[in-house]
CSV table of C-alpha atoms in Angstrom, one decimal:
chain,number,residue,atom,x,y,z
A,1,MET,CA,28.5,4.7,-49.4
A,2,MET,CA,27.7,5.0,-53.1
A,3,LYS,CA,29.6,2.6,-55.3
A,4,ARG,CA,32.2,4.3,-57.4
A,5,THR,CA,31.4,2.0,-60.3
A,6,GLN,CA,27.8,2.6,-61.4
A,7,HIS,CA,25.6,0.4,-63.5
A,8,ILE,CA,23.8,2.6,-66.1
A,9,SER,CA,20.7,1.5,-67.9
A,10,GLN,CA,20.3,1.9,-71.6
A,11,ASP,CA,18.1,4.9,-71.3
A,12,SER,CA,19.8,6.6,-68.4
A,13,TRP,CA,23.0,6.9,-70.4
A,14,LEU,CA,21.3,8.9,-73.1
A,15,PHE,CA,18.7,10.6,-70.9
A,16,PRO,CA,20.4,11.4,-67.6
A,17,PHE,CA,17.3,11.7,-65.4
A,18,GLN,CA,15.3,8.8,-66.8
A,19,ASN,CA,14.8,5.8,-64.4
A,20,GLY,CA,16.2,7.9,-61.5
A,21,LEU,CA,19.8,6.8,-62.0
A,22,LEU,CA,22.8,9.0,-61.6
A,23,LEU,CA,24.3,10.9,-64.5
A,24,VAL,CA,27.4,8.8,-65.1
A,25,VAL,CA,28.6,7.0,-68.2
A,26,VAL,CA,32.2,6.1,-67.7
A,27,VAL,CA,33.0,8.8,-65.3
A,28,LEU,CA,33.0,6.4,-62.4
A,29,ILE,CA,34.4,3.3,-63.9
A,30,ALA,CA,37.2,1.7,-61.9
A,31,GLY,CA,40.4,3.7,-62.1
A,32,THR,CA,39.1,7.0,-63.4
A,33,LEU,CA,38.6,8.7,-60.0
A,34,LEU,CA,41.9,10.3,-59.1
A,35,PRO,CA,43.1,9.4,-55.6
A,36,LEU,CA,42.0,11.8,-53.0
A,37,ASP,CA,44.5,13.3,-50.7
A,38,ALA,CA,44.2,14.6,-47.1
A,39,ALA,CA,42.6,17.9,-48.2
A,40,LEU,CA,39.3,16.2,-48.5
A,41,ALA,CA,38.9,14.0,-45.4
A,42,GLU,CA,37.5,10.5,-45.9
A,43,THR,CA,34.6,11.2,-43.7
A,44,ASN,CA,33.6,14.1,-45.9
A,45,LEU,CA,34.1,12.0,-49.0
A,46,ASN,CA,31.8,9.3,-47.6
A,47,ALA,CA,29.2,12.0,-46.8
A,48,VAL,CA,29.4,13.3,-50.4
A,49,TYR,CA,28.8,9.9,-51.9
A,50,GLU,CA,26.0,9.1,-49.5
A,51,ALA,CA,24.3,12.4,-50.4
A,52,ALA,CA,24.7,11.8,-54.1
A,53,ASP,CA,23.5,8.2,-53.7
A,54,ALA,CA,20.3,9.6,-52.1
A,55,LYS,CA,20.2,12.2,-55.0
A,56,ASP,CA,20.6,15.0,-52.4
A,57,TRP,CA,22.6,17.1,-54.7
A,58,ASP,CA,22.4,20.2,-52.7
A,59,ARG,CA,24.0,18.6,-49.7
A,60,ALA,CA,26.7,16.9,-51.8
A,61,LEU,CA,27.6,20.2,-53.4
A,62,VAL,CA,27.6,22.1,-50.1
A,63,LEU,CA,30.1,19.6,-48.7
A,64,LEU,CA,32.3,20.0,-51.7
A,65,GLU,CA,32.1,23.7,-51.6
A,66,ASP,CA,33.2,23.6,-48.0
A,67,ALA,CA,36.2,21.6,-49.0
A,68,LEU,CA,37.0,23.9,-51.8
A,69,ARG,CA,36.9,26.9,-49.5
A,70,ALA,CA,39.4,25.2,-47.3
A,71,ASP,CA,41.6,24.3,-50.2
A,72,PRO,CA,40.5,25.9,-53.5
A,73,ARG,CA,43.3,24.5,-55.6
A,74,ASN,CA,42.8,20.8,-54.6
A,75,LEU,CA,42.6,18.9,-57.9
A,76,GLU,CA,40.7,16.0,-56.5
A,77,THR,CA,38.0,18.1,-54.8
A,78,ARG,CA,37.6,20.3,-57.9
A,79,THR,CA,37.2,17.2,-60.1
A,80,LEU,CA,34.6,15.6,-57.9
A,81,TYR,CA,32.8,19.0,-57.7
A,82,ALA,CA,32.5,19.0,-61.5
A,83,ARG,CA,31.3,15.4,-61.6
A,84,VAL,CA,28.6,15.9,-58.9
A,85,SER,CA,27.4,19.0,-60.7
A,86,SER,CA,26.9,17.0,-63.8
A,87,TRP,CA,25.1,14.3,-62.0
A,88,ALA,CA,22.8,17.0,-60.6
A,89,GLY,CA,22.0,18.2,-64.1
A,90,ARG,CA,23.8,21.5,-63.4
A,91,TYR,CA,25.5,21.4,-66.7
A,92,GLU,CA,26.6,25.0,-66.9
A,93,VAL,CA,28.4,24.7,-63.6
A,94,ALA,CA,29.9,21.4,-64.5
A,95,VAL,CA,31.2,22.7,-67.9
A,96,ALA,CA,32.8,25.7,-66.2
A,97,ALA,CA,34.4,23.5,-63.6
A,98,TYR,CA,35.8,21.1,-66.2
A,99,GLU,CA,37.1,24.0,-68.4
A,100,ALA,CA,38.8,25.5,-65.4
A,101,LEU,CA,40.5,22.2,-64.6
A,102,LEU,CA,41.7,21.8,-68.1
A,103,ARG,CA,43.1,25.3,-68.2
A,104,ASP,CA,45.0,24.7,-64.9
A,105,GLU,CA,46.1,21.1,-65.3
A,106,GLY,CA,46.5,20.8,-69.1
A,107,ALA,CA,45.0,18.2,-71.4
A,108,GLN,CA,44.0,15.2,-69.4
A,109,PRO,CA,42.0,12.5,-71.4
A,110,VAL,CA,39.8,11.6,-68.5
A,111,LEU,CA,38.7,15.2,-67.9
A,112,GLN,CA,38.4,15.9,-71.7
A,113,ARG,CA,36.2,12.8,-72.1
A,114,GLU,CA,33.9,13.8,-69.2
A,115,LEU,CA,33.6,17.3,-70.5
A,116,ALA,CA,32.6,16.1,-73.9
A,117,LEU,CA,29.9,13.8,-72.5
A,118,VAL,CA,28.5,16.6,-70.3
A,119,GLU,CA,28.3,18.8,-73.5
A,120,THR,CA,26.4,15.9,-75.1
A,121,TRP,CA,24.0,15.5,-72.2
A,122,ARG,CA,23.1,19.2,-72.3
A,123,GLY,CA,22.4,19.1,-76.1
A,124,ARG,CA,25.4,21.2,-77.1
A,125,CYS,CA,26.5,18.8,-79.9
A,126,ASP,CA,28.1,21.7,-81.7
A,127,ARG,CA,30.7,21.8,-78.9
A,128,ALA,CA,30.7,18.1,-78.0
A,129,ALA,CA,31.1,16.5,-81.5
A,130,PRO,CA,34.6,18.1,-82.2
A,131,GLN,CA,35.8,17.1,-78.8
A,132,LEU,CA,34.5,13.5,-79.2
A,133,ASN,CA,36.1,13.2,-82.7
A,134,ALA,CA,39.4,14.5,-81.4
A,135,LEU,CA,39.4,12.0,-78.5
A,136,LEU,CA,38.3,9.1,-80.8
A,137,ALA,CA,41.3,9.9,-83.1
A,138,ASN,CA,43.5,8.7,-80.2
A,139,ASP,CA,41.2,6.1,-78.8
A,140,PRO,CA,39.0,4.9,-81.8
A,141,GLU,CA,37.3,2.1,-80.0
A,142,ASN,CA,36.3,3.8,-76.8
A,143,SER,CA,32.7,2.7,-76.4
A,144,ASP,CA,31.5,5.7,-74.4
A,145,LEU,CA,33.0,8.2,-76.8
A,146,LEU,CA,31.3,6.3,-79.7
A,147,ALA,CA,28.0,6.4,-77.9
A,148,GLY,CA,28.3,10.1,-77.3
A,149,LEU,CA,29.2,10.7,-80.9
A,150,ALA,CA,26.3,8.6,-82.1
A,151,THR,CA,23.9,10.7,-80.0
A,152,CYS,CA,25.2,13.9,-81.6
A,153,LEU,CA,25.0,12.5,-85.1
A,154,ILE,CA,21.4,11.5,-84.5
A,155,ALA,CA,20.6,15.0,-83.1
A,156,THR,CA,22.2,16.7,-86.1
A,157,ARG,CA,20.4,14.3,-88.6
A,158,ASP,CA,23.6,12.6,-89.9
A,159,LEU,CA,21.8,9.3,-89.9
A,160,GLN,CA,24.3,7.5,-92.1
A,161,GLY,CA,27.2,8.6,-89.8
A,162,ALA,CA,25.1,7.6,-86.7
A,163,GLU,CA,24.4,4.1,-88.2
A,164,ARG,CA,28.1,3.5,-88.8
A,165,THR,CA,29.0,4.7,-85.3
A,166,VAL,CA,26.3,2.5,-83.6
A,167,THR,CA,27.4,-0.5,-85.7
A,168,LEU,CA,31.0,0.1,-84.6
A,169,LEU,CA,29.9,0.5,-81.0
A,170,GLN,CA,28.0,-2.8,-81.2
A,171,ARG,CA,31.2,-4.5,-82.5
A,172,VAL,CA,33.4,-3.0,-79.8
A,173,GLU,CA,31.0,-3.6,-76.9
A,174,PRO,CA,27.8,-5.5,-77.8
A,175,SER,CA,26.3,-5.1,-74.3
A,176,HIS,CA,26.8,-1.3,-74.0
A,177,GLU,CA,23.8,0.2,-72.2
A,178,ALA,CA,23.3,3.0,-74.8
A,179,ILE,CA,22.8,0.8,-77.8
A,180,PRO,CA,19.0,0.0,-77.5
A,181,GLY,CA,18.3,3.7,-76.9
A,182,LEU,CA,20.4,4.8,-79.9
A,183,ARG,CA,18.7,2.2,-82.1
A,184,ARG,CA,15.3,3.5,-81.0
A,185,SER,CA,16.2,7.1,-81.6
A,186,LEU,CA,17.5,6.3,-85.1
A,187,ALA,CA,14.2,4.5,-85.9
A,188,ASP,CA,12.2,7.4,-84.5
A,189,VAL,CA,13.8,10.1,-86.6
A,190,ARG,CA,13.8,8.3,-89.9
A,191,ARG,CA,10.6,6.2,-89.9
A,192,LEU,CA,7.6,6.7,-92.1
A,193,SER,CA,4.4,5.6,-90.3
A,194,LEU,CA,0.8,4.9,-91.0
A,195,GLU,CA,-1.6,5.9,-88.2
A,196,VAL,CA,-5.1,4.5,-87.9
A,197,ALA,CA,-7.3,5.8,-85.1
A,198,ALA,CA,-10.9,5.2,-83.9
A,199,ASP,CA,-13.0,6.8,-81.2
A,200,TYR,CA,-16.2,5.2,-80.1
A,201,LEU,CA,-18.9,6.5,-77.8
A,202,ARG,CA,-22.3,5.1,-76.7
A,203,ASP,CA,-24.4,6.2,-73.8
A,204,SER,CA,-27.6,5.2,-72.0
A,205,GLU,CA,-29.6,7.9,-73.8
A,206,GLY,CA,-29.2,6.3,-77.2
A,207,TYR,CA,-26.5,8.6,-78.4
A,208,GLN,CA,-23.7,6.9,-80.3
A,209,ALA,CA,-20.7,8.1,-82.3
A,210,LEU,CA,-17.9,6.7,-84.2
A,211,GLU,CA,-15.0,8.7,-85.5
A,212,SER,CA,-12.1,7.3,-87.5
A,213,SER,CA,-9.0,8.8,-89.1
A,214,LEU,CA,-6.0,7.8,-91.2
A,215,GLY,CA,-2.7,9.7,-91.1
A,216,PHE,CA,0.6,9.4,-92.8
A,217,GLY,CA,3.6,10.5,-90.7
A,218,PHE,CA,7.0,11.4,-91.9
A,219,PRO,CA,10.1,13.0,-90.2
A,220,VAL,CA,10.9,16.6,-91.2
A,221,GLY,CA,14.0,17.5,-89.2
A,222,GLY,CA,15.5,17.0,-85.9
A,223,PHE,CA,12.9,15.2,-83.8
A,224,LEU,CA,9.9,16.7,-85.6
A,225,ARG,CA,7.3,14.5,-87.3
A,226,VAL,CA,4.4,15.8,-89.4
A,227,THR,CA,1.3,13.8,-89.9
A,228,PRO,CA,-1.4,15.0,-92.3
A,229,TRP,CA,-4.7,13.1,-91.6
A,230,LEU,CA,-8.2,12.7,-92.9
A,231,GLY,CA,-11.1,11.5,-90.7
A,232,HIS,CA,-14.8,10.6,-90.9
A,233,GLY,CA,-17.4,10.9,-88.2
A,234,TYR,CA,-20.9,9.5,-87.8
A,235,TYR,CA,-23.2,10.5,-85.0
A,236,GLU,CA,-26.7,9.2,-84.2
A,237,SER,CA,-29.4,9.9,-81.6
A,238,ARG,CA,-33.1,9.2,-81.3
A,239,ASP,CA,-34.3,11.9,-83.7
A,240,ARG,CA,-31.3,12.8,-85.9
A,241,HIS,CA,-28.0,11.7,-87.3
A,242,ALA,CA,-25.0,13.4,-88.8
A,243,GLN,CA,-21.9,12.6,-90.7
A,244,GLY,CA,-19.0,14.4,-92.2
A,245,LEU,CA,-15.3,14.8,-92.8
A,246,LYS,CA,-12.4,16.1,-90.8
A,247,ALA,CA,-8.9,17.0,-92.0
A,248,GLY,CA,-5.8,18.4,-90.3
A,249,VAL,CA,-2.2,18.1,-89.5
A,250,ARG,CA,-0.4,17.0,-86.4
A,251,PHE,CA,3.1,18.0,-85.3
A,252,ASP,CA,5.0,15.6,-83.0
A,253,VAL,CA,8.1,16.7,-81.2
A,254,SER,CA,10.0,13.7,-79.8
A,255,PRO,CA,13.4,14.6,-78.4
A,256,SER,CA,15.8,11.9,-77.2
A,257,GLY,CA,14.0,11.6,-73.9
A,258,PRO,CA,11.0,10.2,-72.2
A,259,LEU,CA,8.6,13.1,-73.0
A,260,SER,CA,7.1,13.9,-76.4
A,261,LEU,CA,4.5,16.4,-77.4
A,262,ARG,CA,1.9,16.6,-80.1
A,263,LEU,CA,0.1,19.7,-81.4
A,264,GLY,CA,-2.6,19.5,-84.0
A,265,LEU,CA,-4.9,21.7,-86.1
A,266,GLY,CA,-7.8,20.8,-88.2
A,267,ALA,CA,-11.2,21.6,-89.7
A,268,GLU,CA,-14.5,19.7,-89.9
A,269,HIS,CA,-17.7,19.9,-91.9
A,270,TYR,CA,-20.8,17.9,-91.1
A,271,VAL,CA,-24.4,17.6,-92.4
A,272,GLN,CA,-27.1,16.6,-90.0
A,273,GLN,CA,-30.5,15.2,-90.8
A,274,ALA,CA,-33.3,15.7,-88.3
A,275,THR,CA,-36.9,14.5,-88.0
A,276,GLU,CA,-37.9,17.9,-86.6
A,277,SER,CA,-39.2,20.8,-88.8
A,278,GLN,CA,-35.8,22.4,-89.2
A,279,GLY,CA,-34.8,19.8,-91.7
A,280,GLU,CA,-31.2,19.6,-92.8
A,281,MET,CA,-28.4,21.4,-90.9
A,282,THR,CA,-24.8,22.0,-91.8
A,283,TYR,CA,-22.1,22.8,-89.4
A,284,GLY,CA,-18.4,23.0,-89.2
A,285,GLY,CA,-15.4,24.7,-87.6
A,286,LEU,CA,-11.9,24.4,-86.3
A,287,LEU,CA,-10.4,21.9,-83.8
A,288,ALA,CA,-7.1,22.0,-81.9
A,289,GLU,CA,-5.5,19.2,-80.0
A,290,PHE,CA,-2.6,18.8,-77.6
A,291,SER,CA,-1.1,15.7,-76.0
A,292,ALA,CA,1.9,14.9,-73.9
A,293,THR,CA,3.3,11.4,-73.8
A,294,LEU,CA,5.6,10.1,-71.1
A,295,ARG,CA,7.5,6.9,-72.0
A,296,ALA,CA,7.5,4.6,-68.9
A,297,THR,CA,9.4,1.8,-70.4
A,298,SER,CA,10.7,0.8,-73.8
A,299,ALA,CA,7.3,-1.0,-74.5
A,300,MET,CA,4.8,1.3,-72.7
A,301,SER,CA,3.9,4.9,-72.4
A,302,PHE,CA,1.1,7.1,-71.0
A,303,THR,CA,-0.5,10.0,-72.8
A,304,LEU,CA,-2.6,12.9,-71.5
A,305,SER,CA,-4.5,14.6,-74.3
A,306,ALA,CA,-6.9,17.5,-74.8
A,307,LEU,CA,-9.1,18.3,-77.9
A,308,TYR,CA,-11.0,21.5,-78.4
A,309,GLN,CA,-13.6,22.0,-81.1
A,310,GLU,CA,-15.8,25.0,-82.0
A,311,ALA,CA,-18.4,24.9,-84.7
A,312,ALA,CA,-21.1,27.2,-86.1
A,313,ALA,CA,-24.3,25.6,-87.4
A,314,GLU,CA,-26.9,26.8,-90.0
A,315,TRP,CA,-30.3,25.4,-90.7
A,316,GLN,CA,-31.3,25.4,-94.4
A,317,THR,CA,-34.5,27.2,-93.4
A,318,LEU,CA,-32.6,30.1,-91.8
A,319,ALA,CA,-30.4,32.7,-93.4
A,320,TRP,CA,-27.9,33.1,-90.6
A,321,SER,CA,-25.8,31.0,-88.3
A,322,ALA,CA,-28.1,29.9,-85.5
A,323,GLU,CA,-26.0,27.8,-83.1
A,324,THR,CA,-22.5,27.7,-81.7
A,325,TYR,CA,-21.1,24.4,-80.4
A,326,LYS,CA,-18.0,23.9,-78.3
A,327,ASP,CA,-16.6,20.5,-77.5
A,328,MET,CA,-13.7,19.8,-75.0
A,329,ARG,CA,-12.3,16.4,-74.5
A,330,VAL,CA,-9.6,15.3,-72.0
A,331,GLY,CA,-8.2,11.8,-72.3
A,332,LEU,CA,-5.7,9.4,-70.8
A,333,SER,CA,-4.3,6.5,-72.8
A,334,THR,CA,-1.5,4.0,-72.7
A,335,TYR,CA,0.3,2.3,-75.6
A,336,TRP,CA,2.1,-1.0,-76.0
A,337,ALA,CA,4.8,-1.8,-78.5
A,338,VAL,CA,3.3,-4.9,-80.0
A,339,SER,CA,6.5,-5.4,-82.1
A,340,PRO,CA,9.4,-3.2,-83.0
A,341,ARG,CA,7.3,-1.8,-85.9
A,342,VAL,CA,3.8,-1.9,-84.5
A,343,GLU,CA,2.3,0.2,-81.6
A,344,LEU,CA,-1.2,-0.1,-80.2
A,345,SER,CA,-2.8,2.6,-78.1
A,346,LEU,CA,-6.0,2.4,-76.0
A,347,GLY,CA,-7.6,5.0,-73.8
A,348,LEU,CA,-10.6,6.8,-72.3
A,349,SER,CA,-11.7,10.4,-72.8
A,350,PHE,CA,-14.1,12.7,-71.0
A,351,ASP,CA,-16.2,14.7,-73.4
A,352,GLY,CA,-17.9,18.0,-72.4
A,353,TYR,CA,-20.2,19.6,-75.0
A,354,TRP,CA,-21.6,23.1,-74.8
A,355,GLN,CA,-24.3,24.7,-76.9
A,356,ARG,CA,-25.0,28.4,-76.4
A,357,GLN,CA,-22.8,28.4,-73.3
A,358,GLU,CA,-24.9,25.6,-71.7
A,359,MET,CA,-23.4,22.3,-70.8
A,360,ARG,CA,-25.5,19.8,-72.9
A,361,ARG,CA,-23.7,16.5,-72.3
A,362,ARG,CA,-20.9,14.9,-70.3
A,363,ARG,CA,-19.8,11.5,-71.7
A,364,LEU,CA,-17.0,9.0,-71.4
A,365,SER,CA,-15.7,7.5,-74.6
A,366,GLY,CA,-13.1,4.9,-75.5
A,367,TYR,CA,-10.6,5.3,-78.3
A,368,GLY,CA,-7.7,3.5,-79.8
A,369,SER,CA,-5.0,3.8,-82.5
A,370,LEU,CA,-2.7,1.6,-84.4
A,371,LEU,CA,0.7,2.9,-85.6
A,372,VAL,CA,2.7,0.9,-88.1
A,373,ASP,CA,6.2,1.8,-89.2
A,374,LEU,CA,6.7,1.6,-92.9
A,375,VAL,CA,10.5,1.7,-92.7
A,376,PRO,CA,12.2,-1.2,-91.0
A,377,THR,CA,14.0,-0.3,-87.7
């Protein structure tokens, strides 16, 4: 049978589904579960907990719904139904169940606290924050209420308030599971960063390329970061070489969870020298990039990325654009937190290059980046 006192990791408190743990903060600490009466038989109760422990939410809720049909006014069954709904991530159902309980039973601090935390989990800090503040007025050192309030203050960009709340939480309960995640979230939304990247490719046909870029990232609002960047590229083959500049801007969306996204737009302009009769060629165009990063642990993540470029070329000896180039790269990388302020990323990308709709090359390249926080965490 599932234990009624759950151990919650630092990330699973803030991010209910991360690490595969149940969505419980203090809901199941000893003494908060109201004693169940005969309306919900102990065998059914055991089955509910076994199903929830196996993350079989559908079965757990079906068992509770059966019990509610037999006794729809039973307080204990209704309370457990609200809790299991929240563990299952069915926040709308859980909120409705808690609100009905509070209407029928009056103000009960345990139910009010659980409702406020569910509102926090589903991102409704406009509703959660007033509830959390009201509860803290009567219980100012409740660690779980403080952690919930800090989460909302970070989400609403009240970083000074969040810092004060996390500091108080650390004093009240230094080992609280939410503290590392809250500290990381605070750092993520306020840090300025310097991003240095390099992409190197060399193949057996004598083709080699080196691209590098430098970006300066800064937070804009919520969990959005903007990074203008400037890059340089150099390409060389047996009979020609090219070099030029790229510039663009990237938008990083990093909510308080394991998944973050990056979108980028940019432009490039290159000059190519060739030994053939065409002489010098200029080309340029637009590029778009997308990447999704999944944080596996506090020190490592994995990124799937895609880059699309399309350029038009013009030889000096011709009066019109003669070629169209399309370049598609798909990459997979991992990063390590070298220190709290330094991250290193290394990866591989597959590069497909088309000219006049014809696949001209398929290559594998390696790339890496270094990100340094300019604001202490």
